[in-house]
Protein backbone atom coordinates (compact mmCIF):
# COMPACT_ATOMS: atom_id res chain seq x y z
CA UNK A 1 0.00 0.00 0.00
CA UNK A 2 1.52 3.30 -1.11
CA UNK A 3 0.11 6.31 0.80
CA UNK A 4 -3.48 4.91 0.61
CA UNK A 5 -4.99 7.52 2.97
CA UNK A 6 -3.11 10.63 1.87
CA UNK A 7 -6.07 12.24 0.04
CA UNK A 8 -8.68 11.67 2.74
CA UNK A 9 -9.84 14.24 5.28
CA UNK A 10 -8.81 13.77 8.92
CA UNK A 11 -11.98 12.05 10.18
CA UNK A 12 -12.27 9.65 7.23
CA UNK A 13 -8.56 8.89 7.48
CA UNK A 14 -8.96 7.66 11.07
CA UNK A 15 -12.01 5.54 10.15
CA UNK A 16 -10.33 3.99 7.12
CA UNK A 17 -7.19 3.29 9.14
CA UNK A 18 -9.27 1.17 11.51
CA UNK A 19 -10.90 -0.70 8.62
CA UNK A 20 -7.50 -1.52 7.12
CA UNK A 21 -6.34 -2.90 10.47
CA UNK A 22 -9.47 -5.06 10.69
CA UNK A 23 -8.90 -6.32 7.15
CA UNK A 24 -5.28 -7.13 7.94
CA UNK A 25 -6.31 -9.27 10.90
CA UNK A 26 -8.90 -11.10 8.84
CA UNK A 27 -6.63 -11.84 5.89
CA UNK A 28 -3.57 -12.67 8.03
CA UNK A 29 -1.25 -11.46 5.28
CA UNK A 30 1.93 -9.43 5.47
CA UNK A 31 1.37 -5.88 4.22
CA UNK A 32 4.06 -3.38 3.29
CA UNK A 33 2.57 0.03 4.01
CA UNK A 34 4.36 3.14 2.73
CA UNK A 35 3.56 6.43 4.45
CA UNK A 36 5.01 9.79 5.45
CA UNK A 37 2.42 10.02 8.23
CA UNK A 38 4.12 9.01 11.45
CA UNK A 39 0.78 8.51 13.24
CA UNK A 40 -0.20 5.91 10.64
CA UNK A 41 3.17 4.23 11.02
CA UNK A 42 2.99 4.10 14.83
CA UNK A 43 -0.63 2.94 15.05
CA UNK A 44 -0.69 0.46 12.16
CA UNK A 45 2.76 -1.06 11.98
CA UNK A 46 3.94 -4.19 13.79
CA UNK A 47 7.42 -3.14 12.67
CA UNK A 48 8.55 0.19 11.28
CA UNK A 49 11.36 0.83 8.83
CA UNK A 50 12.40 4.48 8.96
CA UNK A 51 14.16 5.43 5.73
CA UNK A 52 16.28 8.42 4.76
CA UNK A 53 17.60 8.83 1.23
CA UNK A 54 16.63 5.26 0.39
CA UNK A 55 18.60 3.83 3.34
CA UNK A 56 16.92 2.12 6.30
CA UNK A 57 17.93 3.98 9.46
CA UNK A 58 16.10 1.75 11.93
CA UNK A 59 13.87 -1.32 11.65
CA UNK A 60 12.09 -2.18 14.89
CA UNK A 61 8.79 -2.29 16.77
CA UNK A 62 7.03 1.10 16.98
CA UNK A 63 7.63 1.58 20.71
CA UNK A 64 11.36 0.89 20.32
CA UNK A 65 11.69 3.28 17.39
CA UNK A 66 10.01 5.96 19.50
CA UNK A 67 11.76 5.32 22.82
CA UNK A 68 15.15 4.17 21.53
CA UNK A 69 15.91 6.02 18.28
CA UNK A 70 19.29 5.02 16.89
CA UNK A 71 20.10 8.47 15.51
CA UNK A 72 18.95 12.07 15.37
CA UNK A 73 17.04 11.61 12.12
CA UNK A 74 14.84 8.84 13.54
CA UNK A 75 14.35 10.78 16.78
CA UNK A 76 13.21 13.86 14.89
CA UNK A 77 11.02 11.97 12.43
CA UNK A 78 8.72 10.20 14.91
CA UNK A 79 6.67 12.07 17.44
CA UNK A 80 4.13 14.90 17.32
CA UNK A 81 5.61 17.36 18.01
CA UNK A 82 9.04 15.87 17.25
CA UNK A 83 11.87 15.50 19.72
CA UNK A 84 13.55 18.73 20.85
CA UNK A 85 17.28 19.10 20.19
CA UNK A 86 19.46 21.33 22.35
CA UNK A 87 23.15 21.98 21.74
CA UNK A 88 25.20 21.11 24.82
CA UNK A 89 28.73 20.55 26.11
CA UNK A 90 29.57 17.63 28.39
CA UNK A 91 31.62 18.67 31.43
CA UNK A 92 32.72 16.99 34.65
CA UNK A 93 31.51 18.48 37.92
CA UNK A 94 31.45 17.45 41.61
CA UNK A 95 27.87 16.23 41.05
CA UNK A 96 28.82 14.12 38.04
CA UNK A 97 28.92 14.50 34.28
CA UNK A 98 26.81 17.45 33.18
CA UNK A 99 25.25 18.58 29.91
CA UNK A 100 25.60 22.35 29.77
CA UNK A 101 23.22 24.07 27.36
CA UNK A 102 24.43 27.55 28.27
CA UNK A 103 24.31 29.55 31.50
CA UNK A 104 20.58 29.02 32.05
CA UNK A 105 20.48 25.23 31.77
CA UNK A 106 22.85 22.60 33.11
CA UNK A 107 21.75 19.00 33.76
CA UNK A 108 23.53 16.32 35.75
CA UNK A 109 23.25 13.22 33.59
CA UNK A 110 21.64 10.08 35.07
CA UNK A 111 23.65 6.90 35.42
CA UNK A 112 21.58 5.31 32.66
CA UNK A 113 23.31 7.37 29.96
CA UNK A 114 26.84 7.25 31.39
CA UNK A 115 28.02 4.80 28.77
CA UNK A 116 31.61 4.67 27.44
CA UNK A 117 30.66 6.63 24.30
CA UNK A 118 29.16 9.40 26.43
CA UNK A 119 32.00 9.53 28.96
CA UNK A 120 34.54 9.67 26.14
CA UNK A 121 33.00 12.95 24.93
CA UNK A 122 33.59 14.93 28.12
CA UNK A 123 34.61 18.43 27.08
CA UNK A 124 33.00 18.04 23.65
CA UNK A 125 29.84 19.35 22.04
CA UNK A 126 26.86 16.99 21.78
CA UNK A 127 23.15 17.28 21.06
CA UNK A 128 20.70 16.73 23.92
CA UNK A 129 17.37 15.18 22.86
CA UNK A 130 14.21 15.66 24.94
CA UNK A 131 10.71 14.75 23.79
CA UNK A 132 7.94 17.31 24.50
CA UNK A 133 6.49 15.16 27.26
CA UNK A 134 9.89 15.14 28.98
CA UNK A 135 9.37 18.74 30.12
CA UNK A 136 7.26 19.66 33.12
CA UNK A 137 6.09 23.10 34.22
CA UNK A 138 6.90 23.98 37.83
CA UNK A 139 3.75 25.41 39.38
CA UNK A 140 4.86 26.18 42.95
CA UNK A 141 7.72 28.46 44.10
CA UNK A 142 8.91 25.80 46.57
CA UNK A 143 9.67 23.28 43.81
CA UNK A 144 13.21 23.40 42.36
CA UNK A 145 13.49 24.20 38.66
CA UNK A 146 16.05 23.11 36.08
CA UNK A 147 15.67 26.35 34.15
CA UNK A 148 13.31 29.20 33.33
CA UNK A 149 12.16 30.03 29.81
CA UNK A 150 10.16 32.69 28.00
CA UNK A 151 6.94 31.36 26.44
CA UNK A 152 6.28 32.46 22.86
CA UNK A 153 3.34 30.24 21.79
CA UNK A 154 0.62 28.29 23.64
CA UNK A 155 -1.58 25.83 21.70
CA UNK A 156 -4.52 24.00 23.27
CA UNK A 157 -5.07 20.44 22.06
CA UNK A 158 -7.97 19.11 24.09
CA UNK A 159 -6.50 17.73 27.33
CA UNK A 160 -2.99 19.00 26.53
CA UNK A 161 -1.20 22.23 25.76
CA UNK A 162 1.79 22.65 23.49
CA UNK A 163 4.06 25.32 24.91
CA UNK A 164 6.81 26.75 22.73
CA UNK A 165 9.54 28.53 24.67
CA UNK A 166 13.25 29.25 24.44
CA UNK A 167 16.26 28.90 26.70
CA UNK A 168 19.67 30.37 25.86
CA UNK A 169 18.32 31.21 22.42
CA UNK A 170 17.33 27.60 21.74
CA UNK A 171 13.65 26.95 21.07
CA UNK A 172 11.80 23.89 22.35
CA UNK A 173 8.22 22.59 22.60
CA UNK A 174 6.78 21.10 25.78
CA UNK A 175 3.59 19.05 26.07
CA UNK A 176 1.79 19.77 29.34
CA UNK A 177 -1.62 19.26 30.94
CA UNK A 178 -4.24 21.73 29.76
CA UNK A 179 -5.07 22.60 33.38
CA UNK A 180 -1.59 24.03 33.97
CA UNK A 181 -1.89 27.83 33.67
CA UNK A 182 0.56 29.10 31.05
CA UNK A 183 0.27 32.33 29.08
CA UNK A 184 2.07 33.62 26.01
CA UNK A 185 4.75 36.11 26.98
CA UNK A 186 5.25 34.73 30.49
CA UNK A 187 8.47 33.35 31.93
CA UNK A 188 8.02 30.05 33.74
CA UNK A 189 10.09 27.34 35.37
CA UNK A 190 10.63 23.90 33.86
CA UNK A 191 12.08 20.60 34.96
CA UNK A 192 13.31 17.87 32.63
CA UNK A 193 12.79 14.16 33.16
CA UNK A 194 16.47 13.23 33.07
CA UNK A 195 15.69 9.52 32.70
CA UNK A 196 14.16 10.10 29.27
CA UNK A 197 16.88 12.23 27.67
CA UNK A 198 18.99 11.15 24.71
CA UNK A 199 22.49 12.21 23.74
CA UNK A 200 23.54 12.38 20.10
CA UNK A 201 27.01 12.70 18.64
CA UNK A 202 27.43 16.15 17.12
CA UNK A 203 29.07 14.90 13.93
CA UNK A 204 27.62 11.45 13.21
CA UNK A 205 24.23 12.17 14.86
CA UNK A 206 24.30 8.65 16.33
CA UNK A 207 22.50 8.10 19.64
CA UNK A 208 25.41 7.43 22.00
CA UNK A 209 23.18 7.02 25.07
CA UNK A 210 21.83 3.61 24.02
CA UNK A 211 23.19 0.35 25.38
Coordinates of C-alpha atoms in Angstrom, one line a residue:
X1 CA 0.0 0.0 0.0
X2 CA 1.5 3.3 -1.1
X3 CA 0.1 6.3 0.8
X4 CA -3.5 4.9 0.6
X5 CA -5.0 7.5 3.0
X6 CA -3.1 10.6 1.9
X7 CA -6.1 12.2 0.0
X8 CA -8.7 11.7 2.7
X9 CA -9.8 14.2 5.3
X10 CA -8.8 13.8 8.9
X11 CA -12.0 12.0 10.2
X12 CA -12.3 9.7 7.2
X13 CA -8.6 8.9 7.5
X14 CA -9.0 7.7 11.1
X15 CA -12.0 5.5 10.2
X16 CA -10.3 4.0 7.1
X17 CA -7.2 3.3 9.1
X18 CA -9.3 1.2 11.5
X19 CA -10.9 -0.7 8.6
X20 CA -7.5 -1.5 7.1
X21 CA -6.3 -2.9 10.5
X22 CA -9.5 -5.1 10.7
X23 CA -8.9 -6.3 7.2
X24 CA -5.3 -7.1 7.9
X25 CA -6.3 -9.3 10.9
X26 CA -8.9 -11.1 8.8
X27 CA -6.6 -11.8 5.9
X28 CA -3.6 -12.7 8.0
X29 CA -1.3 -11.5 5.3
X30 CA 1.9 -9.4 5.5
X31 CA 1.4 -5.9 4.2
X32 CA 4.1 -3.4 3.3
X33 CA 2.6 0.0 4.0
X34 CA 4.4 3.1 2.7
X35 CA 3.6 6.4 4.5
X36 CA 5.0 9.8 5.5
X37 CA 2.4 10.0 8.2
X38 CA 4.1 9.0 11.5
X39 CA 0.8 8.5 13.2
X40 CA -0.2 5.9 10.6
X41 CA 3.2 4.2 11.0
X42 CA 3.0 4.1 14.8
X43 CA -0.6 2.9 15.0
X44 CA -0.7 0.5 12.2
X45 CA 2.8 -1.1 12.0
X46 CA 3.9 -4.2 13.8
X47 CA 7.4 -3.1 12.7
X48 CA 8.5 0.2 11.3
X49 CA 11.4 0.8 8.8
X50 CA 12.4 4.5 9.0
X51 CA 14.2 5.4 5.7
X52 CA 16.3 8.4 4.8
X53 CA 17.6 8.8 1.2
X54 CA 16.6 5.3 0.4
X55 CA 18.6 3.8 3.3
X56 CA 16.9 2.1 6.3
X57 CA 17.9 4.0 9.5
X58 CA 16.1 1.7 11.9
X59 CA 13.9 -1.3 11.7
X60 CA 12.1 -2.2 14.9
X61 CA 8.8 -2.3 16.8
X62 CA 7.0 1.1 17.0
X63 CA 7.6 1.6 20.7
X64 CA 11.4 0.9 20.3
X65 CA 11.7 3.3 17.4
X66 CA 10.0 6.0 19.5
X67 CA 11.8 5.3 22.8
X68 CA 15.1 4.2 21.5
X69 CA 15.9 6.0 18.3
X70 CA 19.3 5.0 16.9
X71 CA 20.1 8.5 15.5
X72 CA 18.9 12.1 15.4
X73 CA 17.0 11.6 12.1
X74 CA 14.8 8.8 13.5
X75 CA 14.3 10.8 16.8
X76 CA 13.2 13.9 14.9
X77 CA 11.0 12.0 12.4
X78 CA 8.7 10.2 14.9
X79 CA 6.7 12.1 17.4
X80 CA 4.1 14.9 17.3
X81 CA 5.6 17.4 18.0
X82 CA 9.0 15.9 17.2
X83 CA 11.9 15.5 19.7
X84 CA 13.6 18.7 20.9
X85 CA 17.3 19.1 20.2
X86 CA 19.5 21.3 22.3
X87 CA 23.2 22.0 21.7
X88 CA 25.2 21.1 24.8
X89 CA 28.7 20.6 26.1
X90 CA 29.6 17.6 28.4
X91 CA 31.6 18.7 31.4
X92 CA 32.7 17.0 34.6
X93 CA 31.5 18.5 37.9
X94 CA 31.5 17.4 41.6
X95 CA 27.9 16.2 41.1
X96 CA 28.8 14.1 38.0
X97 CA 28.9 14.5 34.3
X98 CA 26.8 17.4 33.2
X99 CA 25.2 18.6 29.9
X100 CA 25.6 22.4 29.8
X101 CA 23.2 24.1 27.4
X102 CA 24.4 27.6 28.3
X103 CA 24.3 29.5 31.5
X104 CA 20.6 29.0 32.1
X105 CA 20.5 25.2 31.8
X106 CA 22.8 22.6 33.1
X107 CA 21.8 19.0 33.8
X108 CA 23.5 16.3 35.8
X109 CA 23.3 13.2 33.6
X110 CA 21.6 10.1 35.1
X111 CA 23.6 6.9 35.4
X112 CA 21.6 5.3 32.7
X113 CA 23.3 7.4 30.0
X114 CA 26.8 7.3 31.4
X115 CA 28.0 4.8 28.8
X116 CA 31.6 4.7 27.4
X117 CA 30.7 6.6 24.3
X118 CA 29.2 9.4 26.4
X119 CA 32.0 9.5 29.0
X120 CA 34.5 9.7 26.1
X121 CA 33.0 12.9 24.9
X122 CA 33.6 14.9 28.1
X123 CA 34.6 18.4 27.1
X124 CA 33.0 18.0 23.7
X125 CA 29.8 19.4 22.0
X126 CA 26.9 17.0 21.8
X127 CA 23.1 17.3 21.1
X128 CA 20.7 16.7 23.9
X129 CA 17.4 15.2 22.9
X130 CA 14.2 15.7 24.9
X131 CA 10.7 14.8 23.8
X132 CA 7.9 17.3 24.5
X133 CA 6.5 15.2 27.3
X134 CA 9.9 15.1 29.0
X135 CA 9.4 18.7 30.1
X136 CA 7.3 19.7 33.1
X137 CA 6.1 23.1 34.2
X138 CA 6.9 24.0 37.8
X139 CA 3.7 25.4 39.4
X140 CA 4.9 26.2 43.0
X141 CA 7.7 28.5 44.1
X142 CA 8.9 25.8 46.6
X143 CA 9.7 23.3 43.8
X144 CA 13.2 23.4 42.4
X145 CA 13.5 24.2 38.7
X146 CA 16.0 23.1 36.1
X147 CA 15.7 26.4 34.2
X148 CA 13.3 29.2 33.3
X149 CA 12.2 30.0 29.8
X150 CA 10.2 32.7 28.0
X151 CA 6.9 31.4 26.4
X152 CA 6.3 32.5 22.9
X153 CA 3.3 30.2 21.8
X154 CA 0.6 28.3 23.6
X155 CA -1.6 25.8 21.7
X156 CA -4.5 24.0 23.3
X157 CA -5.1 20.4 22.1
X158 CA -8.0 19.1 24.1
X159 CA -6.5 17.7 27.3
X160 CA -3.0 19.0 26.5
X161 CA -1.2 22.2 25.8
X162 CA 1.8 22.7 23.5
X163 CA 4.1 25.3 24.9
X164 CA 6.8 26.7 22.7
X165 CA 9.5 28.5 24.7
X166 CA 13.3 29.2 24.4
X167 CA 16.3 28.9 26.7
X168 CA 19.7 30.4 25.9
X169 CA 18.3 31.2 22.4
X170 CA 17.3 27.6 21.7
X171 CA 13.6 27.0 21.1
X172 CA 11.8 23.9 22.4
X173 CA 8.2 22.6 22.6
X174 CA 6.8 21.1 25.8
X175 CA 3.6 19.0 26.1
X176 CA 1.8 19.8 29.3
X177 CA -1.6 19.3 30.9
X178 CA -4.2 21.7 29.8
X179 CA -5.1 22.6 33.4
X180 CA -1.6 24.0 34.0
X181 CA -1.9 27.8 33.7
X182 CA 0.6 29.1 31.1
X183 CA 0.3 32.3 29.1
X184 CA 2.1 33.6 26.0
X185 CA 4.8 36.1 27.0
X186 CA 5.2 34.7 30.5
X187 CA 8.5 33.4 31.9
X188 CA 8.0 30.1 33.7
X189 CA 10.1 27.3 35.4
X190 CA 10.6 23.9 33.9
X191 CA 12.1 20.6 35.0
X192 CA 13.3 17.9 32.6
X193 CA 12.8 14.2 33.2
X194 CA 16.5 13.2 33.1
X195 CA 15.7 9.5 32.7
X196 CA 14.2 10.1 29.3
X197 CA 16.9 12.2 27.7
X198 CA 19.0 11.1 24.7
X199 CA 22.5 12.2 23.7
X200 CA 23.5 12.4 20.1
X201 CA 27.0 12.7 18.6
X202 CA 27.4 16.2 17.1
X203 CA 29.1 14.9 13.9
X204 CA 27.6 11.4 13.2
X205 CA 24.2 12.2 14.9
X206 CA 24.3 8.6 16.3
X207 CA 22.5 8.1 19.6
X208 CA 25.4 7.4 22.0
X209 CA 23.2 7.0 25.1
X210 CA 21.8 3.6 24.0
X211 CA 23.2 0.3 25.4

